[in-house]
mmCIF file of C-alpha atoms and ligand atoms in Angstrom:
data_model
loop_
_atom_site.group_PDB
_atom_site.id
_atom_site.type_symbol
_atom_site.label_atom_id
_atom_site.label_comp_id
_atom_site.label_asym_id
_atom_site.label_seq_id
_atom_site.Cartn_x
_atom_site.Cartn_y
_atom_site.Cartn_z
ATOM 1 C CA UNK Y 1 -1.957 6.251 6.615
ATOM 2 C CA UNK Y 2 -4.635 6.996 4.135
ATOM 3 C CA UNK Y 3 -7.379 4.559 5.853
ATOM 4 C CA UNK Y 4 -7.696 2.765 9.370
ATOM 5 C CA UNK Y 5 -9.376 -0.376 8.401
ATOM 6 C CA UNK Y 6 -8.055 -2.977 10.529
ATOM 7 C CA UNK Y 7 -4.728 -3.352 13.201
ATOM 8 C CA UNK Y 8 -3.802 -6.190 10.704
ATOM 9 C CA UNK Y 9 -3.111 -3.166 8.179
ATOM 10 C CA UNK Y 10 -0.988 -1.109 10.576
ATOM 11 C CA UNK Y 11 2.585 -1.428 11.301
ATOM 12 C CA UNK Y 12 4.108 -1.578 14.644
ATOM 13 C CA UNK Y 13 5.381 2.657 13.926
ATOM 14 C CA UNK Y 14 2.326 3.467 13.007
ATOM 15 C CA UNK Y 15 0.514 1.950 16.111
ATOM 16 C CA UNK Y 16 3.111 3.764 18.468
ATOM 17 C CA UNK Y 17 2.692 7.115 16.939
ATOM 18 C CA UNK Y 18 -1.035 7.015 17.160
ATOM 19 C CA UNK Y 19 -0.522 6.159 20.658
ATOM 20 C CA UNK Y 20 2.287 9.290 21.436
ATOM 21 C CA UNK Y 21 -0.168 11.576 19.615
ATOM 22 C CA UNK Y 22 -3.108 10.489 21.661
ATOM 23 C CA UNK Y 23 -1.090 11.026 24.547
ATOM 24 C CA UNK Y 24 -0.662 14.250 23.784
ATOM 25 C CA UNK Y 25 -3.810 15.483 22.408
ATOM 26 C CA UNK Y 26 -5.362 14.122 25.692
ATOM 27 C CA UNK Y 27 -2.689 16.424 27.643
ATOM 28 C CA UNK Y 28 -3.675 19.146 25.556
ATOM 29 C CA UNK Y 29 -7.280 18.807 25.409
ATOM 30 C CA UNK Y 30 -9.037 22.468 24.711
ATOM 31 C CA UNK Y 31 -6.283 24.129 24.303
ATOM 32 C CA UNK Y 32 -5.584 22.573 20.499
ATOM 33 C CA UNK Y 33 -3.911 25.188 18.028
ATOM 34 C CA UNK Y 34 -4.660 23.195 15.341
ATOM 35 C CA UNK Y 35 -8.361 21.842 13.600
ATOM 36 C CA UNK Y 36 -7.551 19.639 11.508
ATOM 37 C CA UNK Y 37 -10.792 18.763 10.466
ATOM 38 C CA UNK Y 38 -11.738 22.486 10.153
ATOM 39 C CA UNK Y 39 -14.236 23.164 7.311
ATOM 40 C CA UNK Y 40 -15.281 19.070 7.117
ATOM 41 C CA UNK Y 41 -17.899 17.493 7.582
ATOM 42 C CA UNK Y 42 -17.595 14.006 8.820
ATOM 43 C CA UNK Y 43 -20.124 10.818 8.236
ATOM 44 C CA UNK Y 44 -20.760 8.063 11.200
ATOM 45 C CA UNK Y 45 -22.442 4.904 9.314
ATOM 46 C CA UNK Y 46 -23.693 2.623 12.118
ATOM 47 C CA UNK Y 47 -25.653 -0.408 11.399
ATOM 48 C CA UNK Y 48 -24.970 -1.930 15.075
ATOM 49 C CA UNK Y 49 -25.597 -0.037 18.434
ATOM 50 C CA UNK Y 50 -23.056 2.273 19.881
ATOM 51 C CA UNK Y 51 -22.476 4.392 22.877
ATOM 52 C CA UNK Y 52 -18.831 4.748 23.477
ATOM 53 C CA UNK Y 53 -18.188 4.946 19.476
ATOM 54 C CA UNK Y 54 -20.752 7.044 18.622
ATOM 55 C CA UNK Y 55 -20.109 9.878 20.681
ATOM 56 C CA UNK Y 56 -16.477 9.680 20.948
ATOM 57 C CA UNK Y 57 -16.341 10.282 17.176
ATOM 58 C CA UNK Y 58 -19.100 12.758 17.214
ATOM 59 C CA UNK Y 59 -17.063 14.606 20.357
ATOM 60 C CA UNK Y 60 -13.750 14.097 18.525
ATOM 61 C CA UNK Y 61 -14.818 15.485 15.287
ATOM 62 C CA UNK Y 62 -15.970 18.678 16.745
ATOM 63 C CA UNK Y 63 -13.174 19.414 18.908
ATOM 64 C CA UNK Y 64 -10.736 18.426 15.496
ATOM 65 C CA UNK Y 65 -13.206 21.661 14.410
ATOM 66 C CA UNK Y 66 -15.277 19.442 11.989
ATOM 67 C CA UNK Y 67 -18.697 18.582 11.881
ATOM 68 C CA UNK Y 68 -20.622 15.361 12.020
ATOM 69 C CA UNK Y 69 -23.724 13.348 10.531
ATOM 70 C CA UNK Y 70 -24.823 10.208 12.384
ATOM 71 C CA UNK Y 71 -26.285 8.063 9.383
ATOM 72 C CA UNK Y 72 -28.193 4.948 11.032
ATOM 73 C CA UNK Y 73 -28.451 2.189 8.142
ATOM 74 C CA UNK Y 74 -31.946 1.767 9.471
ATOM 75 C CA UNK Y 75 -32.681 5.676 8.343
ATOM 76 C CA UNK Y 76 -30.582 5.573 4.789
ATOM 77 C CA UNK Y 77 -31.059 3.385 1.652
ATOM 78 C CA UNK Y 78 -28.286 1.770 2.860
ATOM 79 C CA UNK Y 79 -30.499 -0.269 5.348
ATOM 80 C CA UNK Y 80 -33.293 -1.336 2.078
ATOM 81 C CA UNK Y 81 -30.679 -2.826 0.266
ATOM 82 C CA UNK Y 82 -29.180 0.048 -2.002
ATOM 83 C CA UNK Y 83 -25.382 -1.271 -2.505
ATOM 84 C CA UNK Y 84 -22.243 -0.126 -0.260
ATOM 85 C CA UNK Y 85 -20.353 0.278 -3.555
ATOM 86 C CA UNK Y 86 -23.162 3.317 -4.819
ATOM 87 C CA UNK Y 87 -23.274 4.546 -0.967
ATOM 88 C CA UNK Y 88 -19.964 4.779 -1.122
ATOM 89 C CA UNK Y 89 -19.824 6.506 -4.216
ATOM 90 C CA UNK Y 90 -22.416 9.202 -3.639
ATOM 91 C CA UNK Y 91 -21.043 9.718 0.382
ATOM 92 C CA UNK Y 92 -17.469 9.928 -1.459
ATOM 93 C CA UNK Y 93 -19.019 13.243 -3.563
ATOM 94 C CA UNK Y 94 -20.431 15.071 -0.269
ATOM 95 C CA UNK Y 95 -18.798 14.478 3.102
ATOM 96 C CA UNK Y 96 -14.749 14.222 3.786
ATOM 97 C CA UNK Y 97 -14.314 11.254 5.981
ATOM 98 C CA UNK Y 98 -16.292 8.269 7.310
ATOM 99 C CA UNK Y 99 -16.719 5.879 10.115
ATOM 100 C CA UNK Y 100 -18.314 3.089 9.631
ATOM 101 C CA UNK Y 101 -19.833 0.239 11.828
ATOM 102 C CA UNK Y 102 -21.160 -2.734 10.240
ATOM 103 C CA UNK Y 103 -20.924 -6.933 9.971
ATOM 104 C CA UNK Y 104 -18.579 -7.178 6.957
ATOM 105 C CA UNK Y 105 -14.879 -6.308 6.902
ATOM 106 C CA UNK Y 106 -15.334 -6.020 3.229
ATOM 107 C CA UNK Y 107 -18.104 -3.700 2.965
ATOM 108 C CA UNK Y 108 -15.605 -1.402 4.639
ATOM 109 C CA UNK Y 109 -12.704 -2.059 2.537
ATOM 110 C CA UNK Y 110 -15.125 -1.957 -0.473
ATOM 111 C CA UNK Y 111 -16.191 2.015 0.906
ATOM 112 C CA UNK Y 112 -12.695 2.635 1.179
ATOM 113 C CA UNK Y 113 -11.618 1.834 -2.236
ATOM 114 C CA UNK Y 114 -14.796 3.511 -3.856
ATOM 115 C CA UNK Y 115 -15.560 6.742 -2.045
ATOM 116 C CA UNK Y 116 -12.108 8.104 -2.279
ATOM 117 C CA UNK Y 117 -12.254 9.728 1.033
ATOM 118 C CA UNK Y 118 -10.588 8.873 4.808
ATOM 119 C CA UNK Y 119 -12.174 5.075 5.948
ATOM 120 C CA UNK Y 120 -12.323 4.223 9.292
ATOM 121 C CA UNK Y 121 -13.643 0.785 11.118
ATOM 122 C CA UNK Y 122 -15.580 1.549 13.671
ATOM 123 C CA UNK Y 123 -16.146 -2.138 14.187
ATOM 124 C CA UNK Y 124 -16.561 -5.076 11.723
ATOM 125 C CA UNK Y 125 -16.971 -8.648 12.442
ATOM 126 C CA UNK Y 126 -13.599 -9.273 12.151
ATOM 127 C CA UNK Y 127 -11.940 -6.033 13.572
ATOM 128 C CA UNK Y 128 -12.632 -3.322 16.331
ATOM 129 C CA UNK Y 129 -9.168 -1.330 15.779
ATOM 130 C CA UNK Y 130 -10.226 1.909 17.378
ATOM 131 C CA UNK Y 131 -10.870 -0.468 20.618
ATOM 132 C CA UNK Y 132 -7.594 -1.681 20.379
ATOM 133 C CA UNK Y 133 -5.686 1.697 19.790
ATOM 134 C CA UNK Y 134 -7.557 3.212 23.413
ATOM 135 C CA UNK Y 135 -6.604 0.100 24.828
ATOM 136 C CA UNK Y 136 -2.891 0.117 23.972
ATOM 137 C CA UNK Y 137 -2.521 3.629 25.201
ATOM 138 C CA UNK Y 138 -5.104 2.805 28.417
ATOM 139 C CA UNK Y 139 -2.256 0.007 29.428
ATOM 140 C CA UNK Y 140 0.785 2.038 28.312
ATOM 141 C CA UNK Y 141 -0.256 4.679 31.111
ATOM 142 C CA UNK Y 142 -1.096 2.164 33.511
ATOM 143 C CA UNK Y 143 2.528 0.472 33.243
ATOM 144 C CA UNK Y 144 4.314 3.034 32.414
ATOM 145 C CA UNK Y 145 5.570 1.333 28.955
ATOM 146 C CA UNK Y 146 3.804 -1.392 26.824
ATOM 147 C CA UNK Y 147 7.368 -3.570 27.488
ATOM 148 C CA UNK Y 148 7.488 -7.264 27.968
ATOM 149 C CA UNK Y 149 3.661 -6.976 28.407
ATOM 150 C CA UNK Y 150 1.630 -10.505 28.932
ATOM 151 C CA UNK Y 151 -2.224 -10.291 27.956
ATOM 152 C CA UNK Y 152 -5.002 -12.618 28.525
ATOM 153 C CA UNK Y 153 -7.832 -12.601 26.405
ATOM 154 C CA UNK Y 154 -10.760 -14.547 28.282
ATOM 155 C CA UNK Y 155 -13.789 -15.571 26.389
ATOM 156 C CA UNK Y 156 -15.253 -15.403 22.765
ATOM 157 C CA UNK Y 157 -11.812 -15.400 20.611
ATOM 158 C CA UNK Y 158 -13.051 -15.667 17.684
ATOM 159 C CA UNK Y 159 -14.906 -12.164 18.157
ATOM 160 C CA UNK Y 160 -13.453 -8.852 16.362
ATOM 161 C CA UNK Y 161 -11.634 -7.895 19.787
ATOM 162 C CA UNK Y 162 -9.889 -11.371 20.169
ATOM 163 C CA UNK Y 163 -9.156 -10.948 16.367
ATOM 164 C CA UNK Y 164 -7.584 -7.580 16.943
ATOM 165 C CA UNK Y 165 -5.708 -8.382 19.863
ATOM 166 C CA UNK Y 166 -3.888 -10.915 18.149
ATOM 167 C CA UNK Y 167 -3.029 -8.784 15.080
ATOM 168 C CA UNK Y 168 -1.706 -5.969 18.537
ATOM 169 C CA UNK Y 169 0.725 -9.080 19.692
ATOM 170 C CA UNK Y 170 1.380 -9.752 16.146
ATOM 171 C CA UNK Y 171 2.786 -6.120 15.030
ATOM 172 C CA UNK Y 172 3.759 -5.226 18.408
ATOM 173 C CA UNK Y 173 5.294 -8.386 19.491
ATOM 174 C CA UNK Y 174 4.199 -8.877 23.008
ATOM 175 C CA UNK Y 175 2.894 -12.257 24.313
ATOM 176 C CA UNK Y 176 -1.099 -13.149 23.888
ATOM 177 C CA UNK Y 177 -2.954 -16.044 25.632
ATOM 178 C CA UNK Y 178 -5.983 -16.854 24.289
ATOM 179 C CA UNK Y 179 -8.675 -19.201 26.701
ATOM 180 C CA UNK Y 180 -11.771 -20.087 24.809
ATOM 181 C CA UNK Y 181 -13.651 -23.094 24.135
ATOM 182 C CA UNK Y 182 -12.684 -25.303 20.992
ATOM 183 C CA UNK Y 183 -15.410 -24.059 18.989
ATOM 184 C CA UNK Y 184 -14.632 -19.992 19.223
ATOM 185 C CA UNK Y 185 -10.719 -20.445 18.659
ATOM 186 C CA UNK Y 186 -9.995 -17.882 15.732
ATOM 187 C CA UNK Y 187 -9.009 -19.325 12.135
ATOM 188 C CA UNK Y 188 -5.677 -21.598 12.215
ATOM 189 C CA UNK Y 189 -4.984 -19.692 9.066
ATOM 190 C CA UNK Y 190 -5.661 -16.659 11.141
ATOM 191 C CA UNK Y 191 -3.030 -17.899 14.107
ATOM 192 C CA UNK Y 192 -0.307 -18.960 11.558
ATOM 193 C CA UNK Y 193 0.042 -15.942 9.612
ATOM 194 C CA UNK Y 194 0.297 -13.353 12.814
ATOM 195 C CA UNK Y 195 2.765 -16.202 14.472
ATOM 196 C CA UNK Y 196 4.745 -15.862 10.803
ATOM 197 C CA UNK Y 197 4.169 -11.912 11.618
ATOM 198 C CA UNK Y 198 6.182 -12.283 14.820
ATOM 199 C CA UNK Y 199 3.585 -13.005 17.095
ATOM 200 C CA UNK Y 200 3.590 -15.010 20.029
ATOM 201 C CA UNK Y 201 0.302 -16.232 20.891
ATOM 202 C CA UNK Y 202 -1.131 -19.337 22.489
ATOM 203 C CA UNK Y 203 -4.542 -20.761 22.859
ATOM 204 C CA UNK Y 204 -6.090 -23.392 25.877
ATOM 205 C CA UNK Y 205 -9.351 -23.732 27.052
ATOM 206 C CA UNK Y 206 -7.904 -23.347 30.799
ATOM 207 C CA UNK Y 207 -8.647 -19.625 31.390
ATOM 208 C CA UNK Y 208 -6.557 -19.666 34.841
ATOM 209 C CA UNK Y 209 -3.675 -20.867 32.708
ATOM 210 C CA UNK Y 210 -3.882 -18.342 29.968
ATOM 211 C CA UNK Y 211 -4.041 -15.871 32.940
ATOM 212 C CA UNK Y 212 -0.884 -17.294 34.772
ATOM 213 C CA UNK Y 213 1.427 -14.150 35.550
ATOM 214 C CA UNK Y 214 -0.524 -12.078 32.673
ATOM 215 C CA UNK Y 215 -0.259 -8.537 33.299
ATOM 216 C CA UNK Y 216 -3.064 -7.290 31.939
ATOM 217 C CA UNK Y 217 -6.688 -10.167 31.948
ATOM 218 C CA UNK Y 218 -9.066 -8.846 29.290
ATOM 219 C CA UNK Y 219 -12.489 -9.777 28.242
ATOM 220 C CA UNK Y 220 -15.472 -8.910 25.980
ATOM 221 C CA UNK Y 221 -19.244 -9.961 25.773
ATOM 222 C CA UNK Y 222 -19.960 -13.716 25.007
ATOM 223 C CA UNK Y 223 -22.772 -12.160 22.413
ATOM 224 C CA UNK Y 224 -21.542 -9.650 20.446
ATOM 225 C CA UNK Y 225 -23.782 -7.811 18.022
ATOM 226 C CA UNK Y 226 -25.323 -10.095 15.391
ATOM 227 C CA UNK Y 227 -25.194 -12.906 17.553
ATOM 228 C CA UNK Y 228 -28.805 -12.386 19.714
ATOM 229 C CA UNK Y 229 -30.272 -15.448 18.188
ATOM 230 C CA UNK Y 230 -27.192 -17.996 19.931
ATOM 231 C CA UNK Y 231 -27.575 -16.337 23.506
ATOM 232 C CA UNK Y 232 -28.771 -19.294 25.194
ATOM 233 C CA UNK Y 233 -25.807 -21.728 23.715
ATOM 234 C CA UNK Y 234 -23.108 -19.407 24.118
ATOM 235 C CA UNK Y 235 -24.209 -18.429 27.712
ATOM 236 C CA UNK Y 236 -23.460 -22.392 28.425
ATOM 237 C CA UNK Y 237 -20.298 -22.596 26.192
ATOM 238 C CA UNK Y 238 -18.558 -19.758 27.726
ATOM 239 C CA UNK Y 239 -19.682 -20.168 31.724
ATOM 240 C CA UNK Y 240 -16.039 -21.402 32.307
ATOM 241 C CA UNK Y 241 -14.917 -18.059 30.890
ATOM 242 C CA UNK Y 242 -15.466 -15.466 32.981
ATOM 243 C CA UNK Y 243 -13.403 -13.319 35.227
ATOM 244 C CA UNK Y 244 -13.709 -14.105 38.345
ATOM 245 C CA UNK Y 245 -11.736 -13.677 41.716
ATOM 246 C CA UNK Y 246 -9.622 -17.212 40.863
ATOM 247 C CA UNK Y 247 -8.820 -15.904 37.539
ATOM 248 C CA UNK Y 248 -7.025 -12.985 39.049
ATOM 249 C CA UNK Y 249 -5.668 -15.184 41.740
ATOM 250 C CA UNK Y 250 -3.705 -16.496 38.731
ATOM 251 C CA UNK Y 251 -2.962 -13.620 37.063
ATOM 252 C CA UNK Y 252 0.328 -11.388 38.353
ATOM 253 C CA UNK Y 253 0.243 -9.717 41.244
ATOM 254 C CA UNK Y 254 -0.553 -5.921 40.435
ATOM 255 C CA UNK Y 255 -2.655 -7.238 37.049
ATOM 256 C CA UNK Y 256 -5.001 -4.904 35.149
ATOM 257 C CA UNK Y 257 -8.398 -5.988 34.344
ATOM 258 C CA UNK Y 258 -9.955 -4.421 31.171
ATOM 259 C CA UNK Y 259 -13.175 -4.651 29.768
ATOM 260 C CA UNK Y 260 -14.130 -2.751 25.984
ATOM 261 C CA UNK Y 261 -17.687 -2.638 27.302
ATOM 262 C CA UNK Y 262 -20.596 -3.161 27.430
ATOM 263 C CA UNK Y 263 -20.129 -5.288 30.147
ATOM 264 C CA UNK Y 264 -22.600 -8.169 31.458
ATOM 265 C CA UNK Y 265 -21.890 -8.709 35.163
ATOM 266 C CA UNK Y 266 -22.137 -12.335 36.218
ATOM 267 C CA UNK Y 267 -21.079 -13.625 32.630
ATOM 268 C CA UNK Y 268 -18.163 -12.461 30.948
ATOM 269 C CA UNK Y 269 -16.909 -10.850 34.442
ATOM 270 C CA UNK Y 270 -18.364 -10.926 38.213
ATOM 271 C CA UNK Y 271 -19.711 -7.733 39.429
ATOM 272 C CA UNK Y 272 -16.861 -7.692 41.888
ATOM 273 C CA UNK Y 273 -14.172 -8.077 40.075
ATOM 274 C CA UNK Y 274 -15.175 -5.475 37.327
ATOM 275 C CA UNK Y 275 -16.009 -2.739 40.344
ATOM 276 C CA UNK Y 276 -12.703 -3.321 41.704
ATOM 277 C CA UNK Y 277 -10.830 -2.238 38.424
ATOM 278 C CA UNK Y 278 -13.882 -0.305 37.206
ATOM 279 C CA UNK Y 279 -11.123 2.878 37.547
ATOM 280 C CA UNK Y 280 -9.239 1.614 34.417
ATOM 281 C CA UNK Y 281 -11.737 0.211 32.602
ATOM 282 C CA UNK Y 282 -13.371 3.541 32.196
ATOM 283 C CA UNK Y 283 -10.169 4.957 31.764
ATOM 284 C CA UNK Y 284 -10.325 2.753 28.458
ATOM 285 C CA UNK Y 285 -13.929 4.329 27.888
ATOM 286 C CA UNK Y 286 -12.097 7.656 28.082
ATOM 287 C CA UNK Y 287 -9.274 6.921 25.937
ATOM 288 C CA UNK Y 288 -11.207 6.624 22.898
ATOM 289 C CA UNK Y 289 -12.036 9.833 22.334
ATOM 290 C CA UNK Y 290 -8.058 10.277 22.111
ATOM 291 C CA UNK Y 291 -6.790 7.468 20.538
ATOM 292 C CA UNK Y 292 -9.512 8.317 17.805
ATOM 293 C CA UNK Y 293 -8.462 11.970 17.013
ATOM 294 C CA UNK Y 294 -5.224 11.163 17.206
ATOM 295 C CA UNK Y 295 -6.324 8.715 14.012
ATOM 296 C CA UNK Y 296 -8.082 11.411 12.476
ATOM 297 C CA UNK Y 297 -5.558 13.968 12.726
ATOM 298 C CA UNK Y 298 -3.099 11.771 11.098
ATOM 299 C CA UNK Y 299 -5.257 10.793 8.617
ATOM 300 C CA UNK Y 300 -5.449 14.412 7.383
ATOM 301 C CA UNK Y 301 -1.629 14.924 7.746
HETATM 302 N N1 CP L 401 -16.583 -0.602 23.170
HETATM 303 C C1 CP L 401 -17.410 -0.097 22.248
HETATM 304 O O1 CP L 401 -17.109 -0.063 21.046
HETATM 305 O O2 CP L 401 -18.570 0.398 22.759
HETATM 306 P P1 CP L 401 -19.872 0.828 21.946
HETATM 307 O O3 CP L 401 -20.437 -0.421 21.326
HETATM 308 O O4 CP L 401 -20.781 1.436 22.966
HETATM 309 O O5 CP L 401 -19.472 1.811 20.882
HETATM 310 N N1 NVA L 402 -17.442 -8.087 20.445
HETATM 311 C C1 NVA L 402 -18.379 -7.028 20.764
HETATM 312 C C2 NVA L 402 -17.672 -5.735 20.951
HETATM 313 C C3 NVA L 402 -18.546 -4.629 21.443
HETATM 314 C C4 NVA L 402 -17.812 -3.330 21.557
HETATM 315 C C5 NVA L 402 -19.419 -6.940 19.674
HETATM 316 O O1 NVA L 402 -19.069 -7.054 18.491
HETATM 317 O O2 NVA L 402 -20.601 -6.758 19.999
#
C-alpha cells in the first residue's frame, strides 16, 4: 500500500490487516519498539474543520516517533489559489508523508501522483476512509468478529461516509441498507459497480426498514462540510431520518448505534438514543488514533 486514498482502492486483505495491526498497536500502546516514522516529519493539509482527525494524526505521528505540521489552506498559498499540482510538488521536496482534508477526491489523487511521497485522505467529498477503518475495528471488538454483519446507514447517503460504507460492504462483503430520501441516494453508477464488486446493498426511503434486524444503525450529519448554505432544506428533507427510539425498536435486539461525529442531537439522532450508546460511539472516537497508525506504519513498511 503505497497511498490510502479511498476504501474503493483497498482490497478486502488489506482492510483486515489494517484492522489486526490496529488491534495490536492499541494493545501495545507506549510500549512500541518500533518508530516507524522516526526522523519524519509529517504534513496535515486541512481545508475543512477537524477535531477527531486533526489530533489523532498529530497524536499518532508522534507516538510513530515523527513529527507533524498542521498546514490550514486558509494560512498557505494553497488557500489564494496557488495549484495542488505545485503544492504538491514543493511539499513532495520537504516533508515525508501527508494527510490531507479537502472537497475534491481528485485534488488528493492529483497530490498523490505528484509529490511522490505517502497520501492519505483525511476526508474528501466522496471518501472518509480513515472513518471507516476505526469503525470496522470499533464493531469488530464490539461483536467479537465482523461475520454476517448487517449495517444501516440512516441519513445523507450520498455523503463521503455513506459512499465509504458502501465501498466497506463492497470489498468486505457484508450486507448494507441504505434509508435516504430520493434525492441523496448515491450515483446508480456508484451502486452498480460495488454490487458487480460483490456487494450487497439496498436502498429505501423507510429508515425502520433499512434498520430491520441490522446489527449495527449508523448515521452522520445531514450538513456535512461545504454544505452550510442548504441547512434549512436538508433539515426538512432528512427529518424522517433520524435515530430515534422506533428506529432501534426495529433494529436487532443487542444493535450498536454509531455515530462518526460531530453529532447534532435532535436531527440526525435524539439525545437519548446517542447517550445510551454514547460508550461505543466514543470508542469509535478512540479508535482512530489506531486504525490511523496502523495505516501509517504500513505505509512505511
Ligand atoms: N469524524 C471526524 O472525522 O471528525 P472530525 O471532523 O472532528 O475530524
Ligand atoms: N459527512 C461529514 C463527516 C464529518 C466527519 C462531513 O463531510 O462533514
Amino acid at each position: 500500500m503505497k497511498h490510502l486514498l479511498s476504501i474503493e482502492s483497498l482490497n478486502a486483505a488489506e482492510i483486515l490487516e489494517i484492522i489486526d495491526l490496529a488491534k495490536r498497536l492499541k494493545a501495545t500502546r507506549g510500549m512500541e519498539a518500533s518508530k516507524p516514522l522516526a526522523g519524519e516529519c509529517w504534513g496535515l493539509l486541512f481545508s475543512k474543520s477537524s477535531t477527531r482527525t486533526r489530533v489523532s494524526f498529530e497524536v499518532g505521528i508522534r507516538e510513530l516517533g515523527g513529527d507533524a505540521l498542521f498546514l490550514s489552506s486558509s494560512e498557505i498559498q494553497l488557500g489564494r489559489g496557488e495549484p495542488i499540482e505545485d503544492t504538491a510538488r514543493v511539499l513532495g521536496r520537504m516533508i515525508h508523508g501527508a494527510v490531507i482534508r479537502t472537497f475534491k477526491q481528485s485534488d488528493i489523487e492529483t497530490f498523490a501522483r505528484l509529490s511522490g511521497i505517502p497520501t492519505i485522505n483525511a476526508l474528501t467529498d466522496e471518501e472518509h476512509p480513515c472513518q471507516i477503518l476505526a469503525d470496522l475495528l470499533t464493531i469488530e471488538e464490539l461483536r467479537g468478529s465482523l461475520d454476517g454483519l448487517k449495517v444501516a446507514f440512516i441519513g445523507d447517503a450520498d455523503c463521503n461516509m455513506g459512499r465509504s460504507w458502501i465501498w466497506a460492504a463492497a470489498r468486505l462483503g457484508f450486507e448494507l441498507r441504505l434509508a435516504c430520501p430520493e434525492l441523496y441516494r448515491p450515483p446508480a453508477e456508484l451502486i452498480a459497480r460495488a454490487k458487480a464488486a460483490g456487494g450487497t446493498v439496498t436502498i429505501t426511503e423507510n429508515p425502520e426498514e433499512a434498520a430491520h434486524g441490522a446489527d449495527i444503525l449508523y448515521t452522520d450529519v445531514w450538513v456535512s462540510m461545504g454544505k452550510e448554505e442548504e441547512a434549512e432544506y436538508r433539515a426538512a428533507q432528512f427529518a424522517r431520518y433520524q435515530i430515534n427510539e422506533r428506529v432501534v425498536a426495529a433494529a436487532a435486539p443487542k444493535a450498536h448505534v454509531l455515530h462518526c461525529l460531530p453529532a447534532y442531537r435532535g436531527k440526525e439522532i435524539t439525545a437519548e438514543v446517542f447517550e445510551r450508546h454514547a460508550g461505543a460511539i466514543f470508542q469509535q472516537a478512540e479508535n482512530r488514533l489506531h486504525a490511523q497508525k496502523a495505516v501509517m506504519t504500513l505505509l512505511k513498511s
